[in-house]
mmCIF file of C-alpha atoms in Angstrom:
data_model
loop_
_atom_site.group_PDB
_atom_site.id
_atom_site.type_symbol
_atom_site.label_atom_id
_atom_site.label_comp_id
_atom_site.label_asym_id
_atom_site.label_seq_id
_atom_site.Cartn_x
_atom_site.Cartn_y
_atom_site.Cartn_z
ATOM 1 C CA GLN A 25 -8.202 -34.010 80.116
ATOM 2 C CA LYS A 26 -5.200 -36.106 79.078
ATOM 3 C CA GLU A 27 -3.491 -35.111 75.993
ATOM 4 C CA VAL A 28 -3.685 -38.584 74.328
ATOM 5 C CA GLU A 29 -6.593 -40.758 75.569
ATOM 6 C CA GLN A 30 -6.873 -44.425 74.879
ATOM 7 C CA ASP A 31 -9.423 -46.962 76.034
ATOM 8 C CA PRO A 32 -7.396 -49.388 78.227
ATOM 9 C CA GLY A 33 -9.688 -52.334 77.451
ATOM 10 C CA PRO A 34 -8.988 -55.172 77.981
ATOM 11 C CA LEU A 35 -10.232 -56.341 74.660
ATOM 12 C CA SER A 36 -10.723 -60.056 73.932
ATOM 13 C CA VAL A 37 -11.644 -61.285 70.428
ATOM 14 C CA PRO A 38 -11.765 -64.620 68.606
ATOM 15 C CA GLU A 39 -9.083 -65.574 66.095
ATOM 16 C CA GLY A 40 -9.845 -64.066 62.653
ATOM 17 C CA ALA A 41 -11.815 -61.124 63.984
ATOM 18 C CA ILE A 42 -11.251 -57.614 62.862
ATOM 19 C CA VAL A 43 -9.958 -55.542 65.725
ATOM 20 C CA SER A 44 -10.365 -51.808 66.076
ATOM 21 C CA LEU A 45 -8.206 -49.861 68.484
ATOM 22 C CA ASN A 46 -8.790 -46.130 69.036
ATOM 23 C CA CYS A 47 -7.273 -42.979 70.499
ATOM 24 C CA THR A 48 -8.274 -39.428 70.687
ATOM 25 C CA TYR A 49 -6.006 -36.404 71.124
ATOM 26 C CA SER A 50 -6.695 -33.020 72.605
ATOM 27 C CA ASN A 51 -5.182 -30.462 70.206
ATOM 28 C CA SER A 52 -3.819 -29.856 66.728
ATOM 29 C CA ALA A 53 -0.152 -29.578 68.080
ATOM 30 C CA PHE A 54 -0.141 -33.332 67.504
ATOM 31 C CA GLN A 55 0.785 -33.841 63.879
ATOM 32 C CA TYR A 56 2.489 -37.217 63.573
ATOM 33 C CA PHE A 57 1.073 -40.468 64.919
ATOM 34 C CA MET A 58 2.504 -43.868 65.787
ATOM 35 C CA TRP A 59 1.231 -47.188 66.884
ATOM 36 C CA TYR A 60 3.405 -49.394 68.951
ATOM 37 C CA ARG A 61 2.873 -53.000 69.960
ATOM 38 C CA GLN A 62 4.324 -54.076 73.357
ATOM 39 C CA TYR A 63 4.485 -57.779 74.236
ATOM 40 C CA SER A 64 4.727 -58.762 77.935
ATOM 41 C CA ARG A 65 8.270 -58.061 79.299
ATOM 42 C CA LYS A 66 9.386 -56.393 76.006
ATOM 43 C CA GLY A 67 9.854 -52.827 74.833
ATOM 44 C CA PRO A 68 7.351 -51.210 72.467
ATOM 45 C CA GLU A 69 7.848 -52.094 68.801
ATOM 46 C CA LEU A 70 6.921 -49.556 66.078
ATOM 47 C CA LEU A 71 4.015 -50.835 63.971
ATOM 48 C CA MET A 72 2.782 -47.905 62.033
ATOM 49 C CA TYR A 73 3.720 -44.270 61.472
ATOM 50 C CA THR A 74 1.585 -41.798 59.799
ATOM 51 C CA TYR A 75 1.149 -38.057 59.205
ATOM 52 C CA SER A 76 -1.664 -37.316 56.816
ATOM 53 C CA SER A 77 -5.335 -37.781 57.429
ATOM 54 C CA GLY A 78 -6.616 -40.910 55.743
ATOM 55 C CA ASN A 79 -5.541 -44.562 55.794
ATOM 56 C CA LYS A 80 -2.227 -46.204 55.696
ATOM 57 C CA GLU A 81 -2.006 -49.922 55.204
ATOM 58 C CA ASP A 82 0.738 -52.433 55.987
ATOM 59 C CA GLY A 83 -0.208 -56.067 55.576
ATOM 60 C CA ARG A 84 -3.023 -56.899 58.068
ATOM 61 C CA PHE A 85 -2.735 -53.482 59.766
ATOM 62 C CA THR A 86 -4.417 -50.245 58.740
ATOM 63 C CA ALA A 87 -3.805 -46.862 60.587
ATOM 64 C CA GLN A 88 -6.460 -44.245 60.150
ATOM 65 C CA VAL A 89 -6.175 -40.666 61.099
ATOM 66 C CA ASP A 90 -8.979 -38.063 61.210
ATOM 67 C CA LYS A 91 -7.467 -34.739 62.103
ATOM 68 C CA SER A 92 -10.865 -32.979 61.996
ATOM 69 C CA SER A 93 -12.150 -35.050 64.841
ATOM 70 C CA LYS A 94 -8.700 -35.667 66.385
ATOM 71 C CA TYR A 95 -9.321 -39.395 66.279
ATOM 72 C CA ILE A 96 -6.746 -42.154 65.206
ATOM 73 C CA SER A 97 -7.402 -45.786 64.850
ATOM 74 C CA LEU A 98 -5.566 -49.011 64.186
ATOM 75 C CA PHE A 99 -7.414 -51.905 62.530
ATOM 76 C CA ILE A 100 -6.093 -55.389 62.534
ATOM 77 C CA ARG A 101 -7.595 -57.860 59.997
ATOM 78 C CA ASP A 102 -7.618 -61.544 60.404
ATOM 79 C CA SER A 103 -6.317 -61.316 63.928
ATOM 80 C CA GLN A 104 -4.019 -64.038 65.278
ATOM 81 C CA PRO A 105 -3.163 -65.188 68.711
ATOM 82 C CA SER A 106 0.345 -63.726 68.128
ATOM 83 C CA ASP A 107 -1.320 -60.292 67.944
ATOM 84 C CA SER A 108 -2.100 -60.609 71.651
ATOM 85 C CA ALA A 109 -0.230 -57.585 73.176
ATOM 86 C CA THR A 110 -0.690 -54.038 74.438
ATOM 87 C CA TYR A 111 -1.137 -51.496 71.673
ATOM 88 C CA LEU A 112 0.002 -47.954 72.346
ATOM 89 C CA CYS A 113 -0.774 -44.839 70.358
ATOM 90 C CA ALA A 114 1.798 -42.020 70.486
ATOM 91 C CA SER A 115 2.477 -38.691 69.017
ATOM 92 C CA PRO A 116 5.261 -36.027 69.315
ATOM 93 C CA LYS A 117 3.653 -32.750 70.255
ATOM 94 C CA ARG A 118 4.825 -29.729 68.302
ATOM 95 C CA GLY A 119 7.045 -27.588 70.509
ATOM 96 C CA SER A 120 7.662 -30.542 72.834
ATOM 97 C CA ASN A 121 11.337 -30.977 71.689
ATOM 98 C CA TYR A 122 10.752 -34.464 70.304
ATOM 99 C CA LYS A 123 9.220 -36.243 73.364
ATOM 100 C CA LEU A 124 6.441 -38.670 72.575
ATOM 101 C CA THR A 125 3.183 -38.453 74.385
ATOM 102 C CA PHE A 126 1.575 -41.883 74.784
ATOM 103 C CA GLY A 127 -1.820 -43.232 75.427
ATOM 104 C CA LYS A 128 -2.227 -45.562 78.336
ATOM 105 C CA GLY A 129 -2.344 -48.564 75.904
ATOM 106 C CA THR A 130 -5.068 -51.194 75.115
ATOM 107 C CA LEU A 131 -4.488 -54.785 76.164
ATOM 108 C CA LEU A 132 -5.632 -57.099 73.314
ATOM 109 C CA THR A 133 -6.128 -60.891 73.603
ATOM 110 C CA VAL A 134 -6.863 -62.937 70.577
ATOM 111 C CA ASN A 135 -8.314 -66.310 71.485
ATOM 112 C CA PRO A 136 -7.629 -69.339 69.173
ATOM 113 C CA GLU B 12 20.882 -54.579 62.139
ATOM 114 C CA ALA B 13 20.989 -54.569 65.911
ATOM 115 C CA GLY B 14 18.250 -52.857 67.727
ATOM 116 C CA VAL B 15 18.371 -50.695 70.798
ATOM 117 C CA THR B 16 20.142 -52.638 73.593
ATOM 118 C CA GLN B 17 19.771 -51.949 77.277
ATOM 119 C CA SER B 18 21.566 -53.329 80.364
ATOM 120 C CA PRO B 19 21.032 -54.686 82.855
ATOM 121 C CA THR B 20 17.744 -56.508 82.191
ATOM 122 C CA HIS B 21 16.785 -56.348 85.782
ATOM 123 C CA LEU B 22 18.183 -54.328 88.706
ATOM 124 C CA ILE B 23 17.252 -54.673 92.324
ATOM 125 C CA LYS B 24 18.142 -51.854 94.682
ATOM 126 C CA THR B 25 17.102 -50.642 98.166
ATOM 127 C CA ARG B 26 15.757 -47.240 99.139
ATOM 128 C CA GLY B 27 18.414 -44.502 99.152
ATOM 129 C CA GLN B 28 20.821 -46.325 96.777
ATOM 130 C CA GLN B 29 21.869 -45.168 93.319
ATOM 131 C CA ALA B 30 21.160 -46.983 90.046
ATOM 132 C CA THR B 31 22.857 -46.771 86.676
ATOM 133 C CA LEU B 32 21.135 -47.952 83.558
ATOM 134 C CA ARG B 33 22.760 -48.189 80.207
ATOM 135 C CA CYS B 34 21.663 -47.904 76.511
ATOM 136 C CA SER B 35 23.231 -48.400 73.155
ATOM 137 C CA PRO B 36 21.258 -46.943 70.214
ATOM 138 C CA ILE B 37 20.782 -48.308 66.827
ATOM 139 C CA SER B 38 23.805 -47.644 64.595
ATOM 140 C CA GLY B 39 23.437 -44.210 62.929
ATOM 141 C CA HIS B 40 20.949 -42.887 65.489
ATOM 142 C CA THR B 41 22.229 -39.837 67.377
ATOM 143 C CA SER B 42 19.175 -39.145 69.559
ATOM 144 C CA VAL B 43 18.458 -41.148 72.593
ATOM 145 C CA TYR B 44 15.437 -40.873 74.754
ATOM 146 C CA TRP B 45 14.561 -42.234 78.262
ATOM 147 C CA TYR B 46 11.069 -43.157 79.344
ATOM 148 C CA GLN B 47 9.687 -44.504 82.651
ATOM 149 C CA GLN B 48 6.813 -47.102 82.392
ATOM 150 C CA ALA B 49 5.348 -47.493 85.848
ATOM 151 C CA LEU B 50 2.354 -49.698 86.551
ATOM 152 C CA GLY B 51 -0.884 -47.772 85.905
ATOM 153 C CA LEU B 52 0.908 -44.581 84.715
ATOM 154 C CA GLY B 53 1.837 -45.475 81.209
ATOM 155 C CA LEU B 54 4.974 -44.398 79.444
ATOM 156 C CA GLN B 55 6.297 -41.062 80.733
ATOM 157 C CA PHE B 56 9.027 -39.093 79.062
ATOM 158 C CA LEU B 57 12.150 -38.628 81.115
ATOM 159 C CA LEU B 58 15.095 -37.252 79.194
ATOM 160 C CA TRP B 59 16.298 -36.593 75.534
ATOM 161 C CA TYR B 60 19.929 -36.567 74.471
ATOM 162 C CA ASP B 61 21.191 -35.524 71.158
ATOM 163 C CA GLU B 62 24.895 -35.077 70.008
ATOM 164 C CA GLY B 63 25.976 -35.471 73.572
ATOM 165 C CA GLU B 64 23.781 -32.676 75.026
ATOM 166 C CA GLU B 65 20.563 -32.942 77.162
ATOM 167 C CA ARG B 66 17.868 -31.313 75.023
ATOM 168 C CA ASN B 67 14.827 -31.811 77.140
ATOM 169 C CA ARG B 68 13.658 -33.382 80.297
ATOM 170 C CA GLY B 69 10.211 -34.424 81.592
ATOM 171 C CA ASN B 70 8.552 -33.714 84.920
ATOM 172 C CA PHE B 71 10.971 -35.683 87.050
ATOM 173 C CA PRO B 72 13.156 -34.497 90.005
ATOM 174 C CA PRO B 73 16.792 -33.663 89.415
ATOM 175 C CA ARG B 74 17.899 -36.979 91.063
ATOM 176 C CA PHE B 75 17.099 -38.373 87.567
ATOM 177 C CA SER B 76 19.976 -37.560 85.392
ATOM 178 C CA GLY B 77 22.047 -38.924 82.623
ATOM 179 C CA ARG B 78 24.574 -38.400 79.894
ATOM 180 C CA GLN B 79 25.324 -39.265 76.341
ATOM 181 C CA PHE B 80 28.794 -40.447 75.319
ATOM 182 C CA PRO B 81 30.668 -39.642 72.112
ATOM 183 C CA ASN B 82 29.615 -43.028 70.689
ATOM 184 C CA TYR B 83 25.956 -41.912 71.278
ATOM 185 C CA SER B 84 25.357 -44.598 73.977
ATOM 186 C CA SER B 85 23.760 -43.178 76.994
ATOM 187 C CA GLU B 86 23.484 -43.772 80.790
ATOM 188 C CA LEU B 87 20.583 -42.947 83.104
ATOM 189 C CA ASN B 88 21.346 -42.390 86.797
ATOM 190 C CA VAL B 89 18.817 -42.312 89.532
ATOM 191 C CA ASN B 90 20.036 -41.202 92.960
ATOM 192 C CA ALA B 91 18.417 -41.567 96.260
ATOM 193 C CA LEU B 92 16.133 -44.251 95.080
ATOM 194 C CA GLU B 93 12.505 -44.272 96.387
ATOM 195 C CA LEU B 94 9.949 -47.057 96.310
ATOM 196 C CA GLU B 95 7.941 -45.359 93.593
ATOM 197 C CA ASP B 96 10.930 -45.458 91.293
ATOM 198 C CA SER B 97 10.164 -49.105 90.689
ATOM 199 C CA ALA B 98 9.386 -49.309 87.031
ATOM 200 C CA LEU B 99 10.445 -50.391 83.523
ATOM 201 C CA TYR B 100 12.915 -47.896 82.171
ATOM 202 C CA LEU B 101 12.906 -47.784 78.447
ATOM 203 C CA CYS B 102 15.468 -46.328 76.050
ATOM 204 C CA ALA B 103 14.644 -45.317 72.445
ATOM 205 C CA SER B 104 16.783 -43.927 69.733
ATOM 206 C CA SER B 105 16.042 -42.182 66.427
ATOM 207 C CA LEU B 106 17.784 -40.550 63.445
ATOM 208 C CA PRO B 107 18.490 -36.882 63.818
ATOM 209 C CA GLY B 108 15.399 -34.731 63.361
ATOM 210 C CA GLN B 109 15.164 -31.671 61.355
ATOM 211 C CA GLY B 110 14.442 -28.399 63.131
ATOM 212 C CA PHE B 111 12.425 -28.036 66.288
ATOM 213 C CA TYR B 112 9.828 -30.607 65.584
ATOM 214 C CA SER B 113 11.017 -34.136 64.926
ATOM 215 C CA ASN B 114 9.262 -36.524 62.541
ATOM 216 C CA GLN B 115 11.780 -39.303 63.061
ATOM 217 C CA PRO B 116 10.122 -42.293 64.663
ATOM 218 C CA GLN B 117 11.597 -43.620 67.937
ATOM 219 C CA HIS B 118 12.659 -47.257 68.246
ATOM 220 C CA PHE B 119 12.683 -48.844 71.713
ATOM 221 C CA GLY B 120 14.830 -51.388 73.568
ATOM 222 C CA ASP B 121 13.310 -53.969 75.906
ATOM 223 C CA GLY B 122 14.044 -51.977 78.935
ATOM 224 C CA THR B 123 15.623 -52.309 82.401
ATOM 225 C CA ARG B 124 13.242 -53.396 85.171
ATOM 226 C CA LEU B 125 14.165 -51.539 88.324
ATOM 227 C CA SER B 126 12.939 -52.866 91.556
ATOM 228 C CA ILE B 127 13.378 -50.912 94.847
ATOM 229 C CA LEU B 128 13.035 -52.994 97.971
#
């Protein structure tokens, strides 16, 4: 079992849709969670960063963490064609000396 | 504020050659990380440097090495290049963490695409 699992998609939605992106992780050594967005031929861009269970909102983006079920989600409201990218979840594992463990990424396309 | 910058953007080499990739972190960031993003494998941790010292390395052979300079910029060297080394190499930087477990988010550059012919 991979330590951080992410459905690779691809996911295609119409403009204005609510998008739900999800990851699961294998053990409680993962405490902090990040979501990155990666456009084609670019590096990952940090979108959201969260620690606690619950929701964190930033504009159209909401990150949700459920530590009891080891499940993290990113919701995008009113999706735009400019949101078309690969979304990566990541976490530094306790005891890993600061290295990030990434999911494989979900490719999202928002159609106008 | 300038982000993480990497050079060159693209590097073409042949098998057996050596490659050097460079990274300048965000001002004030002392930690530099290197990741490999190969097709179908996702982002894999390579190396972590902090205050000029190698602090951790991933599951890569010793021909992957690097260093961090006094100005916190970093270099990744790959010797005896193999075809499977073709990938996007990403550098990230962060503020100093506290203790053994960092909670400082990492910020990435746009990478160097290394192509081995």
